[in-house]
Amino acid sequence: KLIDQALSSGVKVAVCSTSNEKAVSAIVSCLLGPERAEKMQIFAGDIVPRKKPNPAIYNLAAQTLGVDPASCVVIEDSAIGLAAAKAAGMKCVVTKSGLSELFCRCQNESPSFFSVTLLKKT
């Protein structure tokens, strides 16, 4: 739903992964459907010299899409991804998982970090 709303509002959506492009494209198409997948650009780890936590993949995405990194919001699932997004100067939302100690550590390290347990439309 979030991706559909972003795309219908003209927001540029991309996928940045440390995996190779073929694998990422297949997963995106399978999970989101080919119609959505066609509307977003894939930036994979095999096109940048250094992988996350280096911000190269996010810097390349912002540059290619012609957007200011400060206006980007990254959805991540790892501490390494969070570090890469922050190093690129982007805002980051980290999905919560079984690694709750990571979130406690991040909250202590960054005053801008907070945990969202429930999102709902009001």
Coordinates of C-alpha atoms in Angstrom, one line a residue, residues 13-101:
V13 CA 10.8 4.7 -5.7
A14 CA 13.9 2.6 -6.0
V15 CA 15.3 -0.6 -4.4
C16 CA 18.9 -0.5 -3.2
S17 CA 20.3 -3.9 -2.2
T18 CA 23.7 -5.4 -1.6
S19 CA 22.6 -8.5 -3.6
N20 CA 23.2 -8.8 -7.4
E21 CA 20.8 -7.1 -9.8
K22 CA 19.3 -10.3 -11.3
A23 CA 18.3 -11.7 -7.8
V24 CA 17.0 -8.4 -6.6
S25 CA 14.9 -7.9 -9.7
A26 CA 13.4 -11.3 -9.4
I27 CA 12.5 -10.8 -5.8
V28 CA 11.0 -7.4 -6.3
S29 CA 8.9 -8.7 -9.2
C30 CA 7.8 -11.7 -7.2
L31 CA 6.9 -9.8 -4.0
L32 CA 5.5 -6.6 -5.5
G33 CA 4.3 -7.9 -8.9
P34 CA 5.7 -7.0 -12.3
E35 CA 3.5 -3.9 -12.7
R36 CA 5.0 -2.3 -9.6
A37 CA 8.5 -3.6 -10.3
E38 CA 8.5 -1.9 -13.7
K39 CA 7.9 1.5 -12.1
M40 CA 11.0 1.4 -9.8
Q41 CA 14.7 1.3 -10.5
I42 CA 16.9 -1.3 -9.0
F43 CA 20.3 -0.4 -7.6
A44 CA 22.2 -3.6 -6.8
G45 CA 25.5 -4.2 -5.0
D46 CA 27.2 -5.4 -8.1
I47 CA 27.1 -1.9 -9.6
V48 CA 29.0 -0.1 -6.8
P49 CA 32.6 -0.6 -5.7
R50 CA 31.8 -0.8 -1.9
K51 CA 28.8 -2.4 -0.2
K52 CA 26.8 -1.1 2.8
P53 CA 27.6 0.3 5.3
N54 CA 29.3 2.4 2.7
P55 CA 26.7 4.8 1.3
A56 CA 27.7 4.3 -2.4
I57 CA 24.5 2.5 -3.4
Y58 CA 22.3 5.3 -1.9
N59 CA 24.5 8.0 -3.3
L60 CA 24.2 6.4 -6.8
A61 CA 20.4 6.1 -6.5
A62 CA 19.9 9.7 -5.5
Q63 CA 22.2 11.0 -8.2
T64 CA 20.6 8.8 -10.9
L65 CA 17.1 9.7 -9.9
G66 CA 18.0 13.4 -9.6
V67 CA 16.9 13.8 -6.0
D68 CA 18.4 15.5 -3.0
P69 CA 19.6 12.8 -0.5
A70 CA 18.1 14.9 2.3
S71 CA 14.7 14.4 0.8
C72 CA 15.0 10.6 0.6
V73 CA 13.4 8.2 3.0
V74 CA 15.1 4.7 3.2
I75 CA 13.3 1.6 4.5
E76 CA 15.9 -0.7 5.9
D77 CA 16.1 -4.0 7.8
S78 CA 19.6 -3.9 9.3
A79 CA 22.0 -1.8 11.3
I80 CA 24.4 -1.9 8.3
G81 CA 21.7 -0.4 6.1
L82 CA 20.8 2.2 8.7
A83 CA 24.5 3.2 8.8
A84 CA 24.6 3.5 5.0
A85 CA 21.5 5.6 4.8
K86 CA 22.7 7.9 7.5
A87 CA 26.1 8.3 5.8
A88 CA 24.3 9.2 2.6
G89 CA 22.4 12.0 4.5
M90 CA 19.0 10.2 4.1
K91 CA 16.3 9.7 6.6
C92 CA 15.8 6.0 7.5
V93 CA 13.0 3.8 8.8
V94 CA 14.2 0.5 10.1
T95 CA 11.8 -2.4 10.2
K96 CA 11.6 -4.1 13.5
S97 CA 12.6 -7.7 13.8
G98 CA 13.9 -10.2 16.3
L99 CA 17.0 -8.0 16.8
S100 CA 15.4 -5.8 19.4
E101 CA 18.8 -5.1 21.0

